[in-house]
Coordinates of C-alpha atoms and ligand atoms in Angstrom, one line a residue:
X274 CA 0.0 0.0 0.0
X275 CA 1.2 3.5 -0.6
X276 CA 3.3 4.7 2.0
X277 CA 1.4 7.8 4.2
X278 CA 2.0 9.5 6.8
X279 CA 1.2 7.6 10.9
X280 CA 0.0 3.9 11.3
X281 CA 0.7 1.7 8.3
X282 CA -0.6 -1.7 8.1
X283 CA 1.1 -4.9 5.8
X284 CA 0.8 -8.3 5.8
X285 CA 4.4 -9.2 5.6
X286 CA 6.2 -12.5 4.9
X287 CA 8.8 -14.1 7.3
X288 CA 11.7 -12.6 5.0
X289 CA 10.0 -9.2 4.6
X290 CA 9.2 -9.4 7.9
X291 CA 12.9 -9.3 8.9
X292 CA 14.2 -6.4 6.6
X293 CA 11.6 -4.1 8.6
X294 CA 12.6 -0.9 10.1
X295 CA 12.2 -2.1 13.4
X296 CA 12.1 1.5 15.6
X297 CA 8.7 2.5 13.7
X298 CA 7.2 -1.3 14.7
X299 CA 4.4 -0.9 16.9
X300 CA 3.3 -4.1 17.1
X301 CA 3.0 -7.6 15.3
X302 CA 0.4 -10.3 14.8
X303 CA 1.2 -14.0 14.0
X304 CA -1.2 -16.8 12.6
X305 CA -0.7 -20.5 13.7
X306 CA 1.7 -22.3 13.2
X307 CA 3.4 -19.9 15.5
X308 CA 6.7 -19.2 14.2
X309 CA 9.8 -19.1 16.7
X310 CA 11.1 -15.6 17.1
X311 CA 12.2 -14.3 13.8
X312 CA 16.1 -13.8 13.4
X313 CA 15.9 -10.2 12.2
X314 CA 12.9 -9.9 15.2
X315 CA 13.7 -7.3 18.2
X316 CA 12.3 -8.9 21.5
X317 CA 11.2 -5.6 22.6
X318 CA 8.4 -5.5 19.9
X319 CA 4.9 -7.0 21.0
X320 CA 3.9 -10.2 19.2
X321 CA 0.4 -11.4 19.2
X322 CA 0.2 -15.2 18.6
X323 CA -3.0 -15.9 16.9
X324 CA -3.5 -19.7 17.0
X325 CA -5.8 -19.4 13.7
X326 CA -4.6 -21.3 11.1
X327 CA -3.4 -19.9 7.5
X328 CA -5.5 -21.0 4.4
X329 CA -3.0 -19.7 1.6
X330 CA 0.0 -18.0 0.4
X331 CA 2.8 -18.3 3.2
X332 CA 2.7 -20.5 5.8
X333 CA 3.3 -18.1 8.1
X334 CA 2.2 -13.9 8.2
X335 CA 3.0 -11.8 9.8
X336 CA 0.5 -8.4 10.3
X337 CA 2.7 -5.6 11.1
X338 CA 2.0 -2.4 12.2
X339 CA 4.3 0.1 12.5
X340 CA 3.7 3.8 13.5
X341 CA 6.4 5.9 11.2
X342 CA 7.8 7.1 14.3
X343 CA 10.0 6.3 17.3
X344 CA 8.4 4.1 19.8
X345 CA 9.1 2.8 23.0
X346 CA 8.0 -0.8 24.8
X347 CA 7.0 -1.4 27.9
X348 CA 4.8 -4.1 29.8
X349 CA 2.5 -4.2 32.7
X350 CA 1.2 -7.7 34.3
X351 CA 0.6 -9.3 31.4
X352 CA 0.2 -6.5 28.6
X353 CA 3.2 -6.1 26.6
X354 CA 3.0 -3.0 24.6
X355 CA 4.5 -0.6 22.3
X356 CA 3.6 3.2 21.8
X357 CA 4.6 6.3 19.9
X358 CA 3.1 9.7 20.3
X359 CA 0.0 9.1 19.8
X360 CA -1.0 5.3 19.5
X361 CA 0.0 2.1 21.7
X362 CA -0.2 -1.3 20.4
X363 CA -0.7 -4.0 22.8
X364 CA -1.0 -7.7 23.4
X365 CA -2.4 -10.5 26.2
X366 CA -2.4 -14.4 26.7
X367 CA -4.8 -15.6 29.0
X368 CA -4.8 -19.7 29.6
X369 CA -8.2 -20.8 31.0
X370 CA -6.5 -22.9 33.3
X371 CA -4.4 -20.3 35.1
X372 CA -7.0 -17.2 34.5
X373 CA -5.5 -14.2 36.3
X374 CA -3.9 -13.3 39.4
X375 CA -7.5 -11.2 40.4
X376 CA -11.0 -12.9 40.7
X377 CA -13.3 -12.8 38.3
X378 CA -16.9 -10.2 38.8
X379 CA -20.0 -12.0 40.5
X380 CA -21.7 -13.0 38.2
X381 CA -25.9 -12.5 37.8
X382 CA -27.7 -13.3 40.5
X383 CA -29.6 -16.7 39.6
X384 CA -27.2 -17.2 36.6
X385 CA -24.8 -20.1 36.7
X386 CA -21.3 -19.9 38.2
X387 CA -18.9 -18.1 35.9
X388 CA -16.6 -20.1 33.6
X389 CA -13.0 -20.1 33.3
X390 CA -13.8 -18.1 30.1
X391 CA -15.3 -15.3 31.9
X392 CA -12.5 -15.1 34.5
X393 CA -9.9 -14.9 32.0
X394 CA -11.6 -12.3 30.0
X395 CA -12.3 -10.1 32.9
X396 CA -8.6 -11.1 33.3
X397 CA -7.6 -9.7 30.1
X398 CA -10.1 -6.7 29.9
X399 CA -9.0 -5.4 33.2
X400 CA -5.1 -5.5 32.5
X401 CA -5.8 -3.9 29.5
X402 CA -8.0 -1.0 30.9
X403 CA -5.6 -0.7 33.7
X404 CA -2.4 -0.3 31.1
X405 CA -4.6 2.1 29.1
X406 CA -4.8 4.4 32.5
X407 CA -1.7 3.9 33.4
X408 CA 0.4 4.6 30.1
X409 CA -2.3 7.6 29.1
X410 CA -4.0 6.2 25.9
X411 CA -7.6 6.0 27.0
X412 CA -9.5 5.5 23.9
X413 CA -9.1 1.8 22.7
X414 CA -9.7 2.4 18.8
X415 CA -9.4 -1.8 17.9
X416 CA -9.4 -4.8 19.6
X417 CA -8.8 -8.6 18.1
X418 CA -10.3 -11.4 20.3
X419 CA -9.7 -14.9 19.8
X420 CA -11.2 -17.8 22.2
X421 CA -11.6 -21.8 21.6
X422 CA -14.3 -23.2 21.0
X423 CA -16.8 -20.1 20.5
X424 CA -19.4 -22.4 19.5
X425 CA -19.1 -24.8 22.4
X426 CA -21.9 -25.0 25.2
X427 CA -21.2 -24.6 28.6
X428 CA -21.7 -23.1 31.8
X429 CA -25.3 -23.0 30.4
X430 CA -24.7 -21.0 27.6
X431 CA -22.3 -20.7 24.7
X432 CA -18.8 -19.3 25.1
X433 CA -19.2 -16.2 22.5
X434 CA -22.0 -15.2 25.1
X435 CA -19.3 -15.7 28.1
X436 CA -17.5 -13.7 26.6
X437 CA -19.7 -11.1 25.9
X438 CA -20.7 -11.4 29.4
X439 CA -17.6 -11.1 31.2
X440 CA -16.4 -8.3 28.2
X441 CA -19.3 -5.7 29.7
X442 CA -18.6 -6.4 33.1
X443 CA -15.2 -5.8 32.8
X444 CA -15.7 -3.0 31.0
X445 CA -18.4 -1.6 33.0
X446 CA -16.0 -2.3 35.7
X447 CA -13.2 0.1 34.2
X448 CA -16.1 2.7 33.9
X449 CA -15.9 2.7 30.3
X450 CA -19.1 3.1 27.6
X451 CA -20.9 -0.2 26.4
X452 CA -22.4 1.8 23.4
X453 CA -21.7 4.4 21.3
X454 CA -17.9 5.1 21.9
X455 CA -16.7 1.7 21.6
X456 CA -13.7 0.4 19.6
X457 CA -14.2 -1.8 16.8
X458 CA -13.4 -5.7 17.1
X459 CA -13.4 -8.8 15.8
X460 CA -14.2 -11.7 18.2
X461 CA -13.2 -14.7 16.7
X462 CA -12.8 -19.2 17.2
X463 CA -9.3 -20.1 17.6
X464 CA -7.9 -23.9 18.2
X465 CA -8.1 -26.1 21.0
X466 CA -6.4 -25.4 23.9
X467 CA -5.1 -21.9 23.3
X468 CA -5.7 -19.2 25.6
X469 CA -7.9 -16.3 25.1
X470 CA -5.7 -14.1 23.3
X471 CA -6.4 -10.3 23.3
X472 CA -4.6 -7.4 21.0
X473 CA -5.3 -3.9 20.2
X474 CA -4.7 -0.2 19.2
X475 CA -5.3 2.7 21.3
X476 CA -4.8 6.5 21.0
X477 CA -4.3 9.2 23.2
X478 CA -7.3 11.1 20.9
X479 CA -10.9 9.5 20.8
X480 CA -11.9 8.2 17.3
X481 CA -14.6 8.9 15.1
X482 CA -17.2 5.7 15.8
X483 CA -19.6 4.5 12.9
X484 CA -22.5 2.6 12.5
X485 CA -23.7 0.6 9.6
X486 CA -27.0 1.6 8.4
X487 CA -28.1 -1.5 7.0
X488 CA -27.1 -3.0 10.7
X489 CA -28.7 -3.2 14.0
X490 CA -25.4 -1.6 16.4
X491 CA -24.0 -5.0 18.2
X492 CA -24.3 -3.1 21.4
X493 CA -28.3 -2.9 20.4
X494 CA -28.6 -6.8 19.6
X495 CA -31.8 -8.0 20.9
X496 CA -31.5 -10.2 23.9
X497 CA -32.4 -14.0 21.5
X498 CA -28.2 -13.3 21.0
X499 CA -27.3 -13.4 24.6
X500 CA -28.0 -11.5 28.2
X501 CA -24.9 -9.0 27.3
X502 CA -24.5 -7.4 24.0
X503 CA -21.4 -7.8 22.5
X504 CA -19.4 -4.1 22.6
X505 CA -18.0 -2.8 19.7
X506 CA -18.5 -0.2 17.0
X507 CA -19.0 -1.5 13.1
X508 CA -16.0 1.0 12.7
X509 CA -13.4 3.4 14.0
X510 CA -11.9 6.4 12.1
X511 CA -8.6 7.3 13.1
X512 CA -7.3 10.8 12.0
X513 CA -3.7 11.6 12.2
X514 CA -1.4 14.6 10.2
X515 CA -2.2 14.0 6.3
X516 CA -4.4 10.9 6.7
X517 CA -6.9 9.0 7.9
X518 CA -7.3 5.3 8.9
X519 CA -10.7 3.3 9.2
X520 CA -10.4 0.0 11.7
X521 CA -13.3 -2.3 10.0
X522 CA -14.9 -4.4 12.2
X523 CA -15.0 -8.3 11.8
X524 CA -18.3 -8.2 9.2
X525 CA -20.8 -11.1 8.7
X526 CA -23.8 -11.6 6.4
X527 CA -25.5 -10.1 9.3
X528 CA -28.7 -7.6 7.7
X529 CA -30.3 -5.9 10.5
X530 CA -29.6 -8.3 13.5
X531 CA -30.3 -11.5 11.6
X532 CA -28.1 -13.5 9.7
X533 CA -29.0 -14.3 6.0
X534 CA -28.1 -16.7 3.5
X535 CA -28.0 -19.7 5.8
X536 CA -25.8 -22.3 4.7
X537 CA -25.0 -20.2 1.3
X538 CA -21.1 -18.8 1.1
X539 CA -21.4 -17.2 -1.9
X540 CA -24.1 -15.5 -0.7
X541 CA -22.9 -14.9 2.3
X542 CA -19.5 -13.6 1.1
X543 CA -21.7 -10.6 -1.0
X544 CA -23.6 -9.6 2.0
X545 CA -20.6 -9.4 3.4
X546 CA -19.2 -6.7 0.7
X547 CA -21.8 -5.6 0.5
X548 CA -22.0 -4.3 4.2
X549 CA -18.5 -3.0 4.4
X550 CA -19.6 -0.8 1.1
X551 CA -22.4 0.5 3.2
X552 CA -20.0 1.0 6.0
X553 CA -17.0 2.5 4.0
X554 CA -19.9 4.8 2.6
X555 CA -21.1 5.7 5.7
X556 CA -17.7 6.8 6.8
X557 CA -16.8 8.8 3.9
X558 CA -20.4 10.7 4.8
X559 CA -19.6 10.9 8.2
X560 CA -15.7 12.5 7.5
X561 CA -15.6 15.0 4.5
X562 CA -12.8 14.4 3.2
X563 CA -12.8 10.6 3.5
X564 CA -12.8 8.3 0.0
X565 CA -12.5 5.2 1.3
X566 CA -13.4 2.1 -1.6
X567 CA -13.1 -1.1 -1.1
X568 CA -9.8 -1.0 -3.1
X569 CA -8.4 1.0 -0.2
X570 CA -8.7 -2.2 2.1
X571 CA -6.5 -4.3 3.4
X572 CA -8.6 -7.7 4.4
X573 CA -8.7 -11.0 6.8
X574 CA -10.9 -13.1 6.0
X575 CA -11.9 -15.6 8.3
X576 CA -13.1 -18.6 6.7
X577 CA -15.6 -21.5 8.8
X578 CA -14.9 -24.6 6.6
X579 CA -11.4 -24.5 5.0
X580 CA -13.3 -26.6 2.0
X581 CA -15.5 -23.2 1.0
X582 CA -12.1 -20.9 0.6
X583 CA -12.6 -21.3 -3.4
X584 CA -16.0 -20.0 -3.2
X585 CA -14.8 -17.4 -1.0
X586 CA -12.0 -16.2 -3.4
X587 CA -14.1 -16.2 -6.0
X588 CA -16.2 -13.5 -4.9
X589 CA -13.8 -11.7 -3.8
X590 CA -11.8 -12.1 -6.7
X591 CA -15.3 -10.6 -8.8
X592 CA -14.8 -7.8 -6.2
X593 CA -11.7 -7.2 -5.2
X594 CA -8.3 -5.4 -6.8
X595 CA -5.7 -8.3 -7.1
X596 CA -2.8 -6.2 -5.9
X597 CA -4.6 -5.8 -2.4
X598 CA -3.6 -7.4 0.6
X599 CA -5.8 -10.0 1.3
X600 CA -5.3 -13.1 4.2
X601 CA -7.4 -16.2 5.0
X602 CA -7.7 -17.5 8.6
X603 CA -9.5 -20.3 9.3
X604 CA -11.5 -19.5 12.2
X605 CA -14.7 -20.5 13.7
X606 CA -17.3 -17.5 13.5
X607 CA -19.1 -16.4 16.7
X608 CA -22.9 -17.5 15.0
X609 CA -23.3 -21.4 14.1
X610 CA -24.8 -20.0 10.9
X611 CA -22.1 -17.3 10.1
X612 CA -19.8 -19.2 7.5
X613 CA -17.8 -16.2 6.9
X614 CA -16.1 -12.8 7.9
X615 CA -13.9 -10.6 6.8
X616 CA -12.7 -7.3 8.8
X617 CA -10.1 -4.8 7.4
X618 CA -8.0 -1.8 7.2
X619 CA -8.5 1.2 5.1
X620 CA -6.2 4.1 4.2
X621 CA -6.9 6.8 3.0
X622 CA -4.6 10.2 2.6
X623 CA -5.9 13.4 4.0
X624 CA -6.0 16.4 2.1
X625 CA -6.5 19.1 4.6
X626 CA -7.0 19.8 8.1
X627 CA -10.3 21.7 7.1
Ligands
3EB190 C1 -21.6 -9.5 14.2 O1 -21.7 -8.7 13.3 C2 -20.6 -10.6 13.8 O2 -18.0 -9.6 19.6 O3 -16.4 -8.3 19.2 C3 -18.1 -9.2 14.6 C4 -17.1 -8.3 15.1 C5 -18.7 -10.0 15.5 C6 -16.9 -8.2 16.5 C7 -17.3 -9.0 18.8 C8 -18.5 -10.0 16.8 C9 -17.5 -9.1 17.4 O4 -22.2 -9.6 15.2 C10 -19.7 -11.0 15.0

């Protein structure tokens, strides 16, 4: 992608990876199988390791963003971070078995006793709040989840919904909103056994938050999807010095609060598009100045059954620039129905500071 001005996204190979400028590194993700520390690699940069297997291209990817400034780590508990002026990048593991060194909230009175999901997530949520406060980035502008087994049962109810439980509490906890100004997410399966892993971005300026007007808000879902709504924003707009950046949310075939096309990728992969054109329109409406296209995107798309990624690409391909950077994940998708997602990362130069 052309190079501008402040945060700078790429999905970089291992090799790429290493010739990297590593003092403007913020952060880095990594999809399973979890490489050992790169060569080149700085041990001072955060690394997020996604245990969400690749579907194509190199085994391994790494997402890198860097901030095109000096930056300085630090961590706190279990947050590693990394921040520049104006933005930190950070990371935490949580094993279920080993939750955190503070108890989990109460649950609801009546409701069944919390799971090991819900301590580690108010585990994660409060270190990160706490690391927010402490290091003086208070907005969180995007934040990746990624549990086992989302879909699985237990504790009366299914772990996406832990986890949107404990995710409110915590954050209610912190005293931070549960609608409205909210960062944008993704919340996604990851494989057996790995802990709840947890990264994001966060500024020392609030972003601009959009909606999706063909979308009921998440933080609006009726209660059929769970006691606690899950709390994020369809997007965040970031504005820096000469450009802007737009933090898609993971997006579904999800048309009000209902999903559509039921067992149908190709369907559901163009109600996919076709919501993050609504979005991207929204938030070029909602920023003058903004011309965000879905040529401006960088993607990851999160694929249910690695056997529908042709059917995936193939839509994309009808809709898509081949020169963009595009990644597939296999990852379980917080709905049994949802079969695919796709969040991403627009940039977008800024002309003036009108
Ligand atoms: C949806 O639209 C699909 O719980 O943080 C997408 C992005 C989804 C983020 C989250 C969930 C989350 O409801 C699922």
């Amino acid at each position: 992608m052309a190079a501008l001005a402040g945060l700078h996204l790429d999905y970089l190979s291992p090799a790429e990876y290493r010739a990297a400028r590593w003092s403007e590194v913020l952060g880095v993700a990594t999809f399973d199988p979890a490489p050992p520390r790169a060569g080149g690699g700085s041990t001072e940069i955060p690394v997020a390791q996604v245990a969400t297997p690749v579907l194509l291209g190199t085994a391994d990817v790494h997402e890198v963003w860097r901030c095109g400034g000096p930056a300085e780590s630090g961590q706190r508990n279990r947050v590693r971070f990394r921040h520049s002026e104006q933005l930190l990048f950070g990371c935490i593991a949580v094993p279920e078995s080993q939750p955190s060194g503070t108890e989990a909230a109460p649950g609801a009175p009546g409701a069944a006793a919390p799971s090991a999901l819900h301590a580690a997530t108010v585990g994660a949520y409060r270190e990160i709040c706490a690391t927010l406060d402490g290091v003086g980035y208070p907005h969180l502008l995007r934040i990746w989840n990624y549990l086992p087994d989302i879909n699985l049962d237990s504790h009366g109810t299914d772990r996406y919904r832990q986890f949107n439980t404990a995710r409110q509490a915590a954050l209610r906890e912190a005293g931070l909103s549960l609608t409205g100004e909210v960062p944008a997410a993704s919340a996604l399966g990851a494989s057996r056994g790995s802990p709840l892993l947890v990264y994001f971005l966060a500024g020392r300026a609030a972003p601009v938050y959009i909606e999706n007007p063909r979308q009921v808000s998440a933080y609006r879902y009726p209660r059929r999807y769970g006691a606690h709504t899950p709390v994020f924003s369809r997007a965040t707009l970031l504005r820096q010095r000469g450009s802007l950046t737009l933090f898609v949310s993971g997006t579904a075939s999800i048309v009000g609060h209902r999903s559509v096309h039921v067992g149908d990728t190709a369907a559901q992969t163009r109600e996919t598009l076709a919501n993050i054109e609504a979005l991207l329109e929204e938030a070029n409406r909602v920023e003058r100045g903004a011309r965000f296209t879905l040529g401006s995107l960088a993607l990851k798309v999160y694929v249910r059954r690695p056997a529908d990624l042709p059917v995936i690409r193939a839509q994309l391909a009808a809709a898509l620039d081949p020169r963009q950077p595009v990644i597939y994940l296999q990852a379980d998708i917080c709905r049994q129905d949802l079969l695919v997602e796709i969040e991403a990362t627009g940039m977008c130069p800024l002309k003036s500071d009108a």
